[in-house]
CSV table of C-alpha atoms in Angstrom, one decimal:
chain,number,residue,atom,x,y,z
A,1,MET,CA,-68.6,26.9,93.0
A,2,TRP,CA,-66.8,25.8,89.8
A,3,THR,CA,-66.4,22.4,88.9
A,4,ALA,CA,-64.1,20.4,86.8
A,5,ALA,CA,-63.7,21.9,83.6
A,6,VAL,CA,-61.9,22.5,80.4
A,7,LEU,CA,-61.7,26.5,80.1
A,8,LEU,CA,-59.8,28.5,76.8
A,9,ILE,CA,-58.2,31.7,78.6
A,10,LEU,CA,-56.5,34.5,77.1
A,11,GLN,CA,-53.5,35.4,78.4
A,12,CYS,CA,-51.9,39.0,77.5
A,13,GLY,CA,-48.2,39.0,76.9
A,14,LEU,CA,-47.3,42.7,78.4
A,15,LEU,CA,-44.6,44.5,77.3
A,16,GLY,CA,-43.4,46.9,79.4
A,17,GLN,CA,-44.3,50.3,80.8
A,18,VAL,CA,-45.1,53.0,78.1
A,19,ALA,CA,-43.4,55.7,80.9
A,20,GLY,CA,-42.9,59.1,80.5
A,21,ILE,CA,-41.0,60.1,83.2
A,22,THR,CA,-42.1,63.7,82.8
A,23,GLU,CA,-40.1,65.4,85.9
A,24,PHE,CA,-37.6,64.4,88.5
A,25,LEU,CA,-38.0,66.0,92.1
A,26,PRO,CA,-34.9,66.1,93.6
A,27,THR,CA,-35.6,68.3,96.5
A,28,ASP,CA,-39.1,67.5,97.2
A,29,SER,CA,-39.1,65.4,100.8
A,30,CYS,CA,-36.1,62.8,99.8
A,31,SER,CA,-34.9,60.6,102.1
A,32,VAL,CA,-31.2,61.1,102.6
A,33,VAL,CA,-28.6,59.0,104.6
A,34,GLU,CA,-25.2,59.1,104.7
A,35,THR,CA,-23.7,55.5,104.2
A,36,LEU,CA,-19.7,55.9,103.7
A,37,ALA,CA,-19.4,54.1,107.4
A,38,TYR,CA,-20.9,51.3,105.7
A,39,SER,CA,-19.8,51.3,102.0
A,40,GLY,CA,-17.1,53.2,102.0
A,41,ASP,CA,-16.1,55.3,99.1
A,42,ASP,CA,-18.3,55.8,96.5
A,43,GLY,CA,-17.7,53.9,93.0
A,44,GLY,CA,-20.6,51.7,92.2
A,45,ILE,CA,-24.2,51.0,90.7
A,46,VAL,CA,-27.0,51.2,92.8
A,47,TRP,CA,-30.1,49.3,92.2
A,48,HIS,CA,-33.6,48.7,94.2
A,49,SER,CA,-36.2,45.6,94.2
A,50,SER,CA,-39.7,46.9,94.1
A,51,THR,CA,-41.3,44.1,95.7
A,52,SER,CA,-39.2,44.0,98.6
A,53,GLN,CA,-38.6,47.4,99.1
A,54,LYS,CA,-35.0,47.2,99.2
A,55,LEU,CA,-32.3,49.9,98.1
A,56,PHE,CA,-28.9,48.4,97.2
A,57,TYR,CA,-25.6,50.4,97.0
A,58,ASN,CA,-21.8,48.9,95.8
A,59,GLY,CA,-19.3,51.3,97.3
A,60,ASP,CA,-15.7,50.6,96.9
A,61,VAL,CA,-15.7,48.0,100.5
A,62,ASN,CA,-18.9,46.6,100.6
A,63,ALA,CA,-22.4,46.4,98.7
A,64,VAL,CA,-25.0,47.4,101.2
A,65,ARG,CA,-28.8,47.1,101.8
A,66,TYR,CA,-31.7,49.6,102.9
A,67,SER,CA,-35.0,49.3,103.2
A,68,THR,CA,-37.4,52.0,101.9
A,69,ALA,CA,-40.5,51.0,103.1
A,70,GLY,CA,-42.7,54.0,104.1
A,71,GLY,CA,-40.9,56.3,101.6
A,72,ALA,CA,-37.3,56.5,104.4
A,73,LEU,CA,-33.9,54.7,103.6
A,74,THR,CA,-33.1,52.7,107.0
A,75,TYR,CA,-29.7,51.2,107.2
A,76,GLU,CA,-30.2,46.7,107.2
A,77,THR,CA,-27.2,44.8,106.0
A,78,SER,CA,-23.9,44.9,104.4
A,79,TYR,CA,-22.1,42.2,102.1
A,80,ALA,CA,-18.4,42.2,101.9
A,81,ASP,CA,-16.4,42.0,98.9
A,82,GLY,CA,-18.7,44.5,96.6
A,83,PHE,CA,-17.0,44.6,93.3
A,84,THR,CA,-16.0,41.4,92.9
A,85,THR,CA,-18.6,39.4,94.4
A,86,ASN,CA,-21.6,41.9,94.2
A,87,GLY,CA,-20.8,44.1,91.0
A,88,ALA,CA,-22.7,44.0,87.8
A,89,ILE,CA,-26.6,43.6,89.7
A,90,HIS,CA,-29.5,45.2,88.3
A,91,SER,CA,-33.1,45.2,89.0
A,92,ASP,CA,-36.1,45.2,87.0
A,93,PRO,CA,-38.0,48.1,88.2
A,94,SER,CA,-41.5,46.9,87.5
A,95,THR,CA,-41.2,43.5,88.9
A,96,GLY,CA,-38.4,43.7,91.7
A,97,GLN,CA,-36.2,40.9,90.5
A,98,LEU,CA,-32.3,41.1,90.8
A,99,TYR,CA,-29.7,39.9,88.3
A,100,GLN,CA,-26.0,39.4,88.1
A,101,LEU,CA,-24.4,39.5,84.9
A,102,VAL,CA,-21.7,37.3,84.4
A,103,SER,CA,-19.3,36.2,81.7
A,104,PRO,CA,-18.7,32.6,80.2
A,105,GLN,CA,-16.4,32.0,83.4
A,106,ASN,CA,-19.4,33.2,85.6
A,107,SER,CA,-17.2,36.5,86.5
A,108,VAL,CA,-18.6,39.5,87.4
A,109,LEU,CA,-18.9,41.8,84.2
A,110,THR,CA,-17.2,45.0,83.6
A,111,GLY,CA,-16.2,47.0,80.4
A,112,SER,CA,-14.9,45.2,77.3
A,113,MET,CA,-15.6,41.6,79.1
A,114,GLU,CA,-18.1,39.4,77.5
A,115,PHE,CA,-21.4,39.0,78.3
A,116,ALA,CA,-22.5,35.4,78.3
A,117,GLY,CA,-25.7,34.7,80.6
A,118,LEU,CA,-27.0,36.1,84.4
A,119,TYR,CA,-28.1,34.9,87.4
A,120,CYS,CA,-31.4,35.5,89.2
A,121,LEU,CA,-30.9,36.2,92.8
A,122,ASN,CA,-32.7,36.6,96.1
A,123,ILE,CA,-32.8,39.5,98.4
A,124,ASP,CA,-29.7,38.5,100.1
A,125,LEU,CA,-27.9,38.4,96.8
A,126,VAL,CA,-27.7,34.6,96.8
A,127,ARG,CA,-27.5,33.0,93.2
A,128,GLY,CA,-30.3,30.7,91.9
A,129,SER,CA,-30.9,30.1,88.3
A,130,TYR,CA,-28.9,30.7,85.5
A,131,ALA,CA,-30.2,32.0,82.0
A,132,SER,CA,-27.7,32.1,78.8
A,133,LEU,CA,-27.9,34.6,76.5
A,134,SER,CA,-28.7,33.5,72.8
A,135,SER,CA,-25.1,35.3,71.8
A,136,ASN,CA,-23.0,36.6,73.6
A,137,ILE,CA,-22.0,40.3,73.8
A,138,ILE,CA,-18.3,42.2,73.8
A,139,LEU,CA,-19.1,45.2,76.3
A,140,HIS,CA,-18.2,48.3,75.5
A,141,ALA,CA,-15.3,49.8,77.4
A,142,THR,CA,-17.5,51.6,79.6
A,143,TYR,CA,-19.7,49.2,81.5
A,144,SER,CA,-23.3,51.0,81.2
A,145,VAL,CA,-26.4,49.0,81.7
A,146,TYR,CA,-29.9,49.9,81.8
A,147,VAL,CA,-33.2,47.8,82.9
A,148,GLY,CA,-36.1,48.5,82.2
A,149,ASP,CA,-39.9,45.9,82.4
A,150,GLY,CA,-38.6,42.9,81.2
A,151,TYR,CA,-35.1,43.7,79.0
A,152,LEU,CA,-32.2,45.5,79.3
A,153,ALA,CA,-29.9,47.3,77.4
A,154,VAL,CA,-25.9,47.4,76.9
A,155,ARG,CA,-23.7,48.8,74.4
A,156,SER,CA,-21.8,46.1,72.9
A,157,SER,CA,-17.8,47.1,71.9
A,158,ASP,CA,-18.5,48.7,68.4
A,159,GLY,CA,-21.4,51.3,70.4
A,160,THR,CA,-24.5,49.3,69.1
A,161,TRP,CA,-27.2,49.0,71.5
A,162,MET,CA,-28.0,45.8,72.4
A,163,LEU,CA,-31.3,44.5,73.6
A,164,VAL,CA,-31.6,41.7,76.1
A,165,THR,CA,-34.7,39.7,77.3
A,166,LEU,CA,-34.7,39.3,81.1
A,167,GLY,CA,-35.6,36.1,82.8
A,168,CYS,CA,-34.6,32.8,84.9
A,169,SER,CA,-34.3,30.7,82.0
A,170,GLY,CA,-32.4,30.5,78.9
A,171,PRO,CA,-31.8,31.5,76.5
A,172,LEU,CA,-32.4,35.1,76.2
A,173,SER,CA,-33.4,36.2,73.3
A,174,VAL,CA,-30.9,39.3,71.8
A,175,GLY,CA,-31.2,41.4,69.1
A,176,SER,CA,-29.6,45.2,67.8
A,177,LEU,CA,-31.3,48.5,67.8
A,178,SER,CA,-29.0,51.4,66.5
A,179,VAL,CA,-25.2,52.2,66.6
A,180,ASP,CA,-24.2,55.5,68.9
A,181,GLU,CA,-20.9,55.8,69.0
A,182,SER,CA,-21.2,59.5,70.6
A,183,PHE,CA,-23.1,58.1,73.7
A,184,ASN,CA,-20.5,59.1,76.5
A,185,PRO,CA,-22.1,58.4,79.9
A,186,TYR,CA,-20.6,60.0,83.0
A,187,PRO,CA,-18.9,56.9,84.6
A,188,CYS,CA,-18.9,55.8,88.8
A,189,GLU,CA,-15.5,55.5,90.0
A,190,GLN,CA,-15.2,52.0,89.6
A,191,ALA,CA,-16.0,52.6,85.8
A,192,ARG,CA,-19.3,51.7,85.9
A,193,GLN,CA,-23.0,53.3,85.2
A,194,SER,CA,-26.3,52.2,85.3
A,195,GLY,CA,-30.0,53.6,84.9
A,196,VAL,CA,-33.5,53.2,83.2
A,197,LEU,CA,-34.7,51.3,79.9
A,198,GLU,CA,-38.3,52.7,78.8
A,199,THR,CA,-40.0,51.9,76.2
A,200,ASP,CA,-43.0,53.8,73.9
A,201,PHE,CA,-44.4,51.8,71.1
A,202,GLU,CA,-46.8,54.2,70.1
A,203,SER,CA,-43.6,56.6,68.8
A,204,PRO,CA,-42.9,56.3,65.2
A,205,TYR,CA,-39.8,58.3,66.0
A,206,CYS,CA,-38.3,56.4,69.6
A,207,THR,CA,-39.7,53.4,70.9
A,208,TYR,CA,-36.4,52.7,73.3
A,209,TYR,CA,-34.6,55.4,75.0
A,210,VAL,CA,-32.8,55.6,78.4
A,211,ILE,CA,-32.3,57.4,81.6
A,212,TYR,CA,-29.2,58.1,82.5
A,213,ALA,CA,-27.0,60.2,85.1
A,214,GLN,CA,-24.7,62.7,83.6
A,215,SER,CA,-22.5,64.2,86.4
A,216,SER,CA,-25.1,67.0,88.1
A,217,HIS,CA,-28.0,66.2,86.3
A,218,LEU,CA,-29.8,63.4,84.4
A,219,HIS,CA,-30.8,62.7,80.4
A,220,SER,CA,-33.4,60.7,78.5
A,221,ARG,CA,-31.2,59.6,75.1
A,222,CYS,CA,-33.3,57.8,72.6
A,223,ILE,CA,-31.6,54.5,71.4
A,224,SER,CA,-33.7,53.1,68.6
A,225,GLY,CA,-36.3,54.8,65.6
A,226,ALA,CA,-35.8,57.8,63.5
A,227,ASN,CA,-34.5,59.9,66.3
A,228,ALA,CA,-31.8,57.8,67.8
A,229,GLY,CA,-28.9,59.6,69.3
A,230,SER,CA,-30.9,62.6,70.4
A,231,GLN,CA,-31.4,63.0,74.3
A,232,THR,CA,-33.4,65.8,76.5
A,233,GLN,CA,-32.3,66.9,79.9
A,234,LEU,CA,-34.6,66.2,82.4
A,235,THR,CA,-33.2,67.8,85.7
A,236,SER,CA,-31.5,70.9,86.3
A,237,PRO,CA,-28.3,71.1,87.8
A,238,SER,CA,-28.7,71.3,91.9
A,239,ALA,CA,-26.4,70.8,94.9
A,240,ALA,CA,-28.1,67.3,95.7
A,241,LEU,CA,-27.3,66.0,92.2
A,242,SER,CA,-23.5,66.6,92.2
A,243,ASP,CA,-21.2,63.7,91.0
A,244,ILE,CA,-24.1,61.0,90.3
A,245,CYS,CA,-23.6,58.0,88.1
A,246,SER,CA,-26.3,55.7,88.7
A,247,VAL,CA,-30.0,55.8,89.4
A,248,SER,CA,-32.7,53.2,89.7
A,249,ILE,CA,-36.9,53.4,89.8
A,250,ASP,CA,-40.0,52.0,91.4
A,251,TYR,CA,-43.1,52.5,89.1
A,252,GLY,CA,-45.0,51.0,92.2
A,253,THR,CA,-44.4,54.0,94.5
A,254,ASN,CA,-43.3,56.9,92.0
A,255,SER,CA,-40.1,56.6,93.4
A,256,TRP,CA,-36.3,57.4,91.8
A,257,PHE,CA,-32.8,56.6,93.7
A,258,PHE,CA,-29.6,57.5,93.4
A,259,HIS,CA,-26.0,58.3,94.6
A,260,ALA,CA,-24.2,61.0,95.0
A,261,GLU,CA,-20.7,62.3,96.7
A,262,GLY,CA,-20.1,65.3,98.4
A,263,ILE,CA,-23.6,66.7,98.0
A,264,THR,CA,-25.6,69.5,100.2
A,265,TYR,CA,-29.0,68.3,100.8
A,266,GLN,CA,-31.3,70.6,103.3
A,267,SER,CA,-28.1,72.4,104.8
A,268,VAL,CA,-26.8,68.9,105.5
A,269,VAL,CA,-23.3,68.0,103.6
A,270,TYR,CA,-23.0,64.2,102.9
A,271,ASP,CA,-20.0,62.4,102.0
A,272,GLU,CA,-21.8,59.3,100.5
A,273,ALA,CA,-25.0,59.7,100.2
A,274,LEU,CA,-27.6,57.6,98.9
A,275,ALA,CA,-31.2,59.3,97.9
A,276,LEU,CA,-34.8,57.9,97.6
A,277,CYS,CA,-37.3,60.9,96.0
A,278,SER,CA,-40.1,61.3,94.1
A,279,LEU,CA,-40.8,61.9,90.3
A,280,THR,CA,-44.0,62.7,88.0
A,281,LEU,CA,-44.7,59.6,86.3
A,282,THR,CA,-47.2,58.9,83.5
A,283,THR,CA,-47.7,55.2,82.5
A,284,THR,CA,-50.0,52.9,80.5
A,285,ILE,CA,-49.6,49.5,79.7
A,286,THR,CA,-49.2,48.2,76.0
A,287,ALA,CA,-50.6,44.3,75.1
A,288,THR,CA,-48.5,42.9,72.9
A,289,THR,CA,-49.4,39.4,72.6
A,290,ILE,CA,-52.2,37.5,72.9
A,291,THR,CA,-52.1,33.8,73.1
A,292,ALA,CA,-55.0,31.1,73.5
A,293,THR,CA,-54.1,28.4,76.1
A,294,THR,CA,-56.6,25.8,77.8
A,295,ALA,CA,-56.5,24.8,81.7
A,296,THR,CA,-58.4,22.8,83.9
A,297,ILE,CA,-60.0,24.3,87.1
A,298,THR,CA,-61.0,22.9,89.9
A,299,ALA,CA,-62.6,24.7,92.8
A,300,THR,CA,-63.0,23.9,96.4
A,301,THR,CA,-64.3,27.1,97.8
A,302,ALA,CA,-67.0,29.6,97.0
A,303,THR,CA,-64.5,32.3,97.4
A,304,THR,CA,-62.9,33.9,94.2
A,305,SER,CA,-62.0,37.7,93.6
A,306,THR,CA,-63.9,39.9,91.6
A,307,THR,CA,-61.4,40.0,88.8
A,308,ALA,CA,-61.0,36.4,88.6
A,309,THR,CA,-65.0,35.8,88.5
A,310,SER,CA,-65.1,37.8,85.7
A,311,THR,CA,-62.3,36.5,83.9
A,312,ALA,CA,-63.3,33.2,84.6
A,313,THR,CA,-67.3,33.9,83.2
A,314,THR,CA,-65.5,35.2,79.9
A,315,ALA,CA,-63.4,32.2,79.5
A,316,THR,CA,-66.4,30.2,80.1
A,317,SER,CA,-68.7,31.7,77.7
A,318,THR,CA,-65.9,32.2,75.0
A,319,ALA,CA,-65.3,28.2,75.0
A,320,THR,CA,-68.4,26.2,75.2
A,321,THR,CA,-66.3,23.3,73.4
A,322,ALA,CA,-62.8,22.1,73.7
A,323,THR,CA,-61.7,23.6,70.5
A,324,SER,CA,-61.5,27.1,69.9
A,325,THR,CA,-60.7,28.9,67.2
A,326,ALA,CA,-58.5,32.0,66.3
A,327,THR,CA,-61.7,34.0,65.5
A,328,THR,CA,-62.7,33.5,69.0
A,329,ALA,CA,-59.3,33.9,70.4
A,330,THR,CA,-59.3,37.5,68.9
A,331,SER,CA,-63.2,38.4,69.4
A,332,THR,CA,-62.1,38.4,73.2
A,333,ALA,CA,-59.0,40.2,72.9
A,334,THR,CA,-60.3,43.2,74.1
A,335,THR,CA,-61.9,41.6,77.2
A,336,ALA,CA,-58.8,40.0,78.0
A,337,THR,CA,-56.5,43.3,77.3
A,338,SER,CA,-58.7,45.4,79.8
A,339,THR,CA,-58.9,42.6,82.3
A,340,ALA,CA,-54.8,43.3,82.4
């Protein structure tokens, strides 16, 4: 049992998934449903909350929500006024947090508008806290947003890829990556597109890249580094991948999600299909920052998880006094990283 004590705790700051999606499997036991009766015609973005296991899609009439528990799609509810109220919503594929992008007037974003901040949403798409950007971005005429673990990438009006830190309190940092005037993604009918932002901090050639749909297949496109502008086709054209414009993924279940219009899957024709499929994913975590903080821990029970016990032991042995040095913090960085 711990009594009150001042401990030096090393906290690893983790920046995203160093993830390689090596293969999308559109015909590998997908769960496919017809959503026309609930969403209306196609036109919008698909996003998935990994923590709540919910898939959302924005049709012309309604936004809709499906459960993805157990690897199957089950309809739950619809939200009226899909685009003006429930547009420009995206999700972090690791945390499941939902975000809605807005203008300085709190209007839902579309192409060519000014991106000033975002709202954190709950699972019922109700706005919560607001976070402003450190500097506003005028969006490209084609609304294209790609979300990764803690970051999103958008193109500005001049074709520059902009990186925005995600969070529920601002100001959120904004930085530029590369100019990519030739990027021409396949738009949804409401002139929107969304996909996945991934990172590879060990590569000297491409640090950030986006996964995006191009009608009947998916691409990975480098947006920073020496190979900026290069891309790789990730899927072969398929009857199950017709007219897709938006994708989302879940790192926890190795799943990906998309909307497609007029597809045939396992001999069934779908007017407006939502699909959940599996993917092959290789992921490692890279610690990018290590910070030392002090904390007072008072234990009232003797029940502690193995991870918490090993961390506390390391912290106690490291911090025998309330004063720590940078040398001490550095010497325990390996332990902190392995714990993370």
